[in-house]
Short mmCIF file of C-alpha atoms in Angstrom, two decimals:
data_model
loop_
_atom_site.label_atom_id
_atom_site.label_comp_id
_atom_site.label_asym_id
_atom_site.label_seq_id
_atom_site.Cartn_x
_atom_site.Cartn_y
_atom_site.Cartn_z
CA MET A 126 168.18 117.23 196.33
CA LYS A 127 171.41 115.93 194.96
CA ASP A 128 173.63 117.19 197.73
CA LEU A 129 171.48 115.42 200.51
CA ASP A 130 172.33 112.10 201.96
CA ILE A 131 169.22 110.41 201.00
CA ASN A 132 168.68 106.79 200.44
CA PHE A 133 165.01 106.32 199.73
CA PRO A 134 163.73 106.08 196.03
CA LEU A 135 162.72 109.73 194.70
CA ASP A 136 160.26 108.63 192.14
CA LYS A 137 157.79 107.42 194.88
CA PHE A 138 158.64 110.44 197.07
CA GLU A 139 158.04 113.00 194.13
CA LYS A 140 154.36 111.57 193.56
CA LEU A 141 153.86 112.19 197.41
CA ILE A 142 155.12 115.79 197.03
CA ILE A 143 152.97 116.52 194.06
CA ASP A 144 149.91 114.99 195.75
CA ILE A 145 150.51 117.33 198.58
CA GLY A 146 150.34 120.27 196.18
CA TRP A 147 153.73 121.12 194.65
CA GLU A 148 154.36 121.40 190.94
CA SER A 149 157.64 119.25 191.09
CA LEU A 150 160.07 118.06 193.43
CA ASP A 151 162.67 120.54 192.59
CA ASP A 152 159.93 123.28 193.30
CA TRP A 153 159.52 121.91 196.60
CA PHE A 154 162.96 121.48 197.64
CA ASN A 155 163.74 125.14 196.42
CA PHE A 156 160.87 126.37 198.45
CA TRP A 157 162.03 124.69 201.72
CA ASN A 158 165.80 125.23 200.99
CA ASN A 159 165.20 129.03 200.86
CA LYS A 160 163.78 128.82 204.40
CA ARG A 161 166.66 126.63 205.82
CA ASN A 162 167.50 129.61 208.26
CA ILE A 163 164.12 129.21 210.02
CA LEU A 164 164.14 125.39 210.26
CA SER A 165 166.16 125.20 213.44
CA ILE A 166 167.09 121.43 212.96
CA ASP A 167 169.95 121.39 215.54
CA GLN A 168 168.07 122.86 218.08
CA TYR A 169 165.44 119.97 218.12
CA TRP A 170 167.63 116.84 217.33
CA ASN A 171 170.71 116.64 219.47
CA ASN A 172 172.33 113.89 217.75
CA LYS A 173 173.13 114.65 214.09
CA VAL A 174 169.81 113.85 212.59
CA ASN A 175 169.91 112.19 208.99
CA ASP A 176 168.95 114.19 205.91
CA ASP A 177 166.34 111.54 205.01
CA TRP A 178 164.52 112.19 208.30
CA ILE A 179 164.18 115.80 207.69
CA TRP A 180 163.65 115.77 204.02
CA GLY A 181 161.64 112.57 203.79
CA LEU A 182 159.45 112.82 206.78
CA ALA A 183 159.57 116.09 208.72
CA LEU A 184 159.35 118.49 205.99
CA PRO A 185 156.80 116.53 203.81
CA LEU A 186 154.57 116.53 206.97
CA LEU A 187 155.01 119.92 207.49
CA SER A 188 154.38 120.59 203.82
CA GLN A 189 151.03 119.14 204.28
CA ALA A 190 150.00 121.01 207.13
CA TYR A 191 151.04 124.08 205.38
CA LYS A 192 148.91 123.23 202.21
CA PHE A 193 146.10 122.42 204.50
CA GLN A 194 146.29 125.72 206.36
CA ASN A 195 146.50 127.81 203.03
CA ASN A 196 144.08 125.95 200.96
CA PHE A 197 141.23 124.93 203.36
CA SER A 198 138.67 126.81 205.51
CA ASP A 199 137.85 123.77 207.74
CA ARG A 200 140.17 122.64 210.47
CA LYS A 201 142.27 119.58 209.76
CA ILE A 202 143.66 116.70 211.86
CA ILE A 203 146.71 114.82 210.66
CA GLY A 204 147.52 111.68 212.29
CA ILE A 205 151.05 110.02 212.92
CA SER A 206 150.87 106.43 213.63
CA ALA A 207 154.33 105.10 214.78
CA LEU A 208 155.50 102.56 217.39
CA PRO A 209 156.97 103.71 220.85
CA GLY A 210 160.48 104.93 220.59
CA THR A 211 160.37 105.84 216.89
CA GLY A 212 160.94 109.47 217.60
CA LYS A 213 157.42 111.10 217.48
CA THR A 214 157.73 113.40 220.39
CA THR A 215 160.91 115.29 219.13
CA LEU A 216 159.26 115.52 215.60
CA GLY A 217 156.11 116.75 217.35
CA LYS A 218 157.97 119.65 219.17
CA TRP A 219 159.77 120.76 216.09
CA LEU A 220 156.40 120.76 214.04
CA GLU A 221 154.92 123.07 216.77
CA ALA A 222 157.75 125.45 216.76
CA ILE A 223 158.48 125.74 213.13
CA SER A 224 154.74 126.29 212.16
CA LEU A 225 154.83 129.47 214.20
CA LYS A 226 157.64 130.76 211.97
CA LEU A 227 155.37 130.12 209.14
CA ASN A 228 152.56 132.02 210.65
CA PHE A 229 150.18 129.28 211.56
CA LYS A 230 150.01 127.16 214.70
CA ILE A 231 150.14 123.43 215.03
CA ALA A 232 149.32 121.62 218.07
CA VAL A 233 150.65 117.88 218.63
CA ILE A 234 149.02 115.78 221.05
CA SER A 235 149.05 112.23 221.85
CA ILE A 236 146.52 109.51 222.21
CA ASP A 237 148.45 108.86 225.60
CA ASP A 238 147.35 112.21 226.95
CA PHE A 239 144.07 110.66 227.13
CA TYR A 240 145.04 107.84 229.37
CA LEU A 241 142.27 107.31 232.02
CA PRO A 242 142.83 109.02 235.54
CA SER A 243 144.42 106.81 237.86
CA ASN A 244 141.19 105.55 239.84
CA GLU A 245 139.71 104.62 236.43
CA MET A 246 142.96 103.00 235.12
CA LYS A 247 143.15 100.74 237.93
CA LEU A 248 139.81 99.04 236.81
CA ALA A 249 140.55 99.20 233.18
CA ILE A 250 144.08 97.39 233.46
CA LYS A 251 142.98 94.93 236.15
CA ASN A 252 144.16 91.47 235.65
CA ASN A 253 145.93 92.04 232.38
CA PRO A 254 148.38 89.34 231.52
CA TRP A 255 151.44 91.58 231.24
CA ASN A 256 150.89 93.32 234.76
CA VAL A 257 151.27 96.69 232.95
CA SER A 258 149.83 99.95 234.19
CA ARG A 259 148.72 101.32 230.79
CA GLY A 260 149.35 101.43 227.02
CA PHE A 261 146.93 98.99 225.32
CA PRO A 262 143.59 99.85 223.64
CA GLY A 263 141.07 100.18 226.47
CA SER A 264 143.26 102.35 228.82
CA HIS A 265 142.05 105.58 227.30
CA SER A 266 139.12 108.03 227.89
CA VAL A 267 137.98 107.46 224.27
CA LYS A 268 134.75 109.47 224.55
CA LEU A 269 136.58 112.45 226.24
CA MET A 270 139.00 112.17 223.21
CA HIS A 271 136.30 112.21 220.69
CA GLU A 272 134.43 115.04 222.37
CA LYS A 273 137.55 117.15 222.68
CA LEU A 274 138.69 116.55 219.03
CA LEU A 275 135.27 117.34 217.57
CA ASN A 276 134.86 120.35 219.76
CA TRP A 277 138.13 121.59 218.34
CA LYS A 278 136.97 121.09 214.81
CA ILE A 279 133.73 123.01 215.34
CA THR A 280 135.06 125.83 217.62
CA GLY A 281 138.87 126.14 217.26
CA GLU A 282 139.33 125.84 220.89
CA LEU A 283 141.48 122.96 222.14
CA ASN A 284 141.11 121.83 225.83
CA VAL A 285 142.96 118.50 226.48
CA PRO A 286 144.61 116.70 229.47
CA VAL A 287 148.38 116.13 229.43
CA PHE A 288 149.61 112.83 230.58
CA ASP A 289 153.17 112.67 232.43
CA LYS A 290 154.61 109.15 232.38
CA SER A 291 156.99 109.99 235.14
CA LEU A 292 154.35 110.62 237.80
CA ARG A 293 153.25 107.98 240.36
CA ASN A 294 156.62 106.51 240.28
CA GLY A 295 156.43 105.86 236.65
CA LEU A 296 152.86 104.60 236.57
CA GLY A 297 151.89 108.01 235.07
CA ASP A 298 148.98 110.43 235.69
CA ARG A 299 147.47 113.49 234.28
CA SER A 300 149.55 116.49 235.27
CA HIS A 301 147.31 119.43 233.70
CA TRP A 302 145.09 120.58 231.03
CA ARG A 303 146.30 122.27 227.91
CA LEU A 304 144.11 125.23 226.52
CA ASP A 305 145.19 126.30 223.18
CA ASN A 306 143.90 127.74 219.71
CA PRO A 307 145.82 125.86 217.06
CA ASP A 308 145.10 126.14 213.38
CA LEU A 309 145.91 122.56 212.77
CA LEU A 310 146.13 119.52 214.98
CA ILE A 311 148.43 116.51 214.86
CA LEU A 312 147.23 113.42 216.92
CA GLU A 313 149.96 110.71 217.41
CA GLY A 314 149.83 107.16 218.85
CA TRP A 315 151.40 103.79 218.68
CA PHE A 316 148.27 102.08 217.26
CA LEU A 317 146.50 105.18 215.64
CA GLY A 318 144.47 103.84 212.61
CA VAL A 319 144.56 100.18 213.81
CA LYS A 320 141.15 98.71 213.36
CA PRO A 321 139.65 95.47 214.98
CA TYR A 322 139.59 92.54 212.75
CA SER A 323 135.97 91.88 211.61
CA ILE A 324 134.24 89.12 213.38
CA ASP A 325 132.44 87.68 210.45
CA THR A 326 135.75 86.91 208.31
CA ASN A 327 137.27 83.54 208.50
CA TYR A 328 140.81 85.07 208.56
CA ARG A 329 142.31 84.40 212.13
CA PRO A 330 144.97 87.21 212.52
CA ILE A 331 145.74 86.23 216.09
CA ASN A 332 148.65 83.71 216.20
CA THR A 333 147.81 81.87 219.60
CA THR A 334 151.03 79.71 219.27
CA ASN A 335 153.23 82.12 221.06
CA LEU A 336 150.63 83.36 223.53
CA SER A 337 149.61 82.03 226.98
CA LEU A 338 145.90 81.31 227.39
CA HIS A 339 145.53 84.35 229.50
CA GLU A 340 147.10 86.48 226.69
CA SER A 341 144.98 84.84 224.02
CA SER A 342 141.76 85.74 225.86
CA TYR A 343 142.95 89.23 226.66
CA VAL A 344 143.99 89.80 222.93
CA LEU A 345 140.62 89.10 222.08
CA LYS A 346 139.15 91.62 224.65
CA ILE A 347 141.78 94.42 223.29
CA GLN A 348 140.24 93.72 219.74
CA ASN A 349 136.86 94.34 221.31
CA ASN A 350 138.25 97.72 222.94
CA LEU A 351 139.39 98.78 219.57
CA LYS A 352 135.88 99.20 218.21
CA GLU A 353 135.73 102.29 220.55
CA TYR A 354 138.45 104.06 218.74
CA LEU A 355 136.93 103.81 215.40
CA ASP A 356 135.05 107.15 215.92
CA ILE A 357 138.27 109.00 216.68
CA TRP A 358 139.98 107.63 213.47
CA THR A 359 136.96 109.05 211.41
CA LEU A 360 137.69 112.55 212.59
CA ILE A 361 141.44 112.24 211.19
CA ASP A 362 141.91 113.56 207.80
CA ASN A 363 145.34 111.87 206.85
CA ILE A 364 147.40 109.47 208.64
CA TRP A 365 150.99 109.31 208.12
CA HIS A 366 152.22 105.77 209.05
CA LEU A 367 155.92 105.51 210.12
CA LYS A 368 156.44 101.78 209.94
CA PRO A 369 159.74 99.78 210.82
CA LEU A 370 160.66 97.18 208.31
CA LYS A 371 160.49 94.86 211.52
CA ILE A 372 158.40 95.30 214.48
CA GLU A 373 161.08 93.95 216.79
CA TYR A 374 163.32 97.13 216.29
CA MET A 375 160.80 98.81 218.69
CA ASN A 376 162.22 96.74 221.59
CA ILE A 377 165.68 98.72 221.10
CA TRP A 378 163.93 101.83 220.50
CA LYS A 379 161.73 101.84 223.45
CA THR A 380 164.42 100.61 225.93
CA ASN A 381 166.64 103.58 224.74
CA GLN A 382 163.64 105.86 225.36
CA GLU A 383 163.25 104.48 228.80
CA LYS A 384 166.85 105.05 229.60
CA GLU A 385 166.71 108.60 228.41
CA MET A 386 163.66 109.33 230.51
CA PHE A 387 165.35 107.86 233.56
CA LEU A 388 168.30 110.25 233.18
CA LYS A 389 166.01 113.26 232.69
CA LYS A 390 163.31 112.64 235.17
CA GLY A 391 164.65 109.84 237.56
CA ASN A 392 161.57 107.53 236.69
CA ALA A 393 161.15 105.24 233.78
CA LEU A 394 160.22 101.64 233.05
CA ILE A 395 163.01 99.37 234.01
CA ASP A 396 164.05 95.77 234.35
CA GLU A 397 160.85 93.60 234.73
CA LYS A 398 158.60 96.46 234.26
CA LEU A 399 160.22 97.28 230.84
CA SER A 400 160.17 93.62 229.64
CA ASN A 401 156.58 93.34 230.58
CA PHE A 402 155.75 96.63 228.74
CA LEU A 403 157.56 95.37 225.62
CA ARG A 404 155.86 92.00 225.75
CA MET A 405 152.44 93.83 225.79
CA LEU A 406 153.50 95.99 222.76
CA ASN A 407 154.59 93.06 220.82
CA VAL A 408 151.57 90.74 221.42
CA SER A 409 148.54 92.92 222.54
CA ILE A 410 147.76 93.78 218.75
CA PRO A 411 148.52 91.26 215.97
CA HIS A 412 151.40 92.55 213.84
CA LYS A 413 149.24 91.95 210.72
CA SER A 414 146.93 94.77 211.94
CA PHE A 415 150.04 97.40 211.22
CA ASP A 416 150.18 96.07 207.51
CA VAL A 417 146.60 97.28 206.87
CA ILE A 418 146.43 100.62 208.45
CA LYS A 419 144.68 103.01 205.83
CA SER A 420 147.22 105.74 205.77
CA TYR A 421 147.79 108.58 203.32
CA ALA A 422 151.60 108.25 203.49
CA LEU A 423 153.65 105.31 204.20
CA LEU A 424 157.19 105.77 205.66
CA LEU A 425 159.43 102.79 206.12
CA ILE A 426 162.51 102.80 208.41
CA ASP A 427 165.32 100.47 209.22
CA GLN A 428 166.79 99.48 212.67
CA GLU A 429 168.95 102.74 212.62
CA ARG A 430 165.60 104.65 211.98
CA ASN A 431 166.96 105.54 208.40
CA LEU A 432 164.19 106.17 205.96
CA VAL A 433 164.19 103.60 203.28
CA GLU A 434 160.89 104.50 201.60
CA SER A 435 158.81 107.47 201.78
CA GLY A 436 155.49 107.84 199.43
CA LEU A 437 151.84 107.70 199.06
CA ASN A 438 150.27 104.48 200.40
CA LEU A 439 148.46 103.46 197.43
#
């Protein structure tokens, strides 16, 4: 890996690679280096993507999927927990495409695909302090998600809704259902793996100093909503947590993501709608919750989304 532009420490990274199932880092590097011609990097990442993103995140994640596929008979779900605007969508499309070249099939779905249908959503988001149309725990069909994931684990048949954020003038809605038979499933979401704080602990993670009264009470409601997601988290075999060094970086990433969506689809969150959505993302779940996600791998990124650490979350 000497010729690559990589800035994260390799000792931690090698432990991750060995845990995934390779003899050594050199062995792993040679395995993928020999397959460079099928990796289609430039096809999926328009801007020149950093070596560290490919070799520190995309290929290790694909490696685990590959080993799961070859070494286990039961169907596995890998989770990707990453804040909005991080780059999960592009990564997901690449993983789906490249898995086929390796003779197995990955399907990447988002928690957002399970947003409630528009009529139920109106009730679920009513009177939220940020006046947002979706996004926080409590705006998803959690029972449907559990049912569909469990059914896939048992039968191999995937039948899930697909949510299009550009519908209903940017409010979003379900556009169609996806029928598929993948070998491995990846579920991604911005609060994937986040658990509610236990009511019986003395620790008060919710810092109410920067919140309005309305926000404070609603944040407690969201903590209650999070309990419904715990059954989903138990279906996930391993979580990969892509975490910024500072949560504030998300504001820039999300803003850029919405600008791109506006250029592509003519609809996106802008102005007050965008600032309200960012406020919701910043305060609806206490930042401390993201520090205690029980993940298999932890990947730290800086403001430019360079990988500064990639390793097991021990």
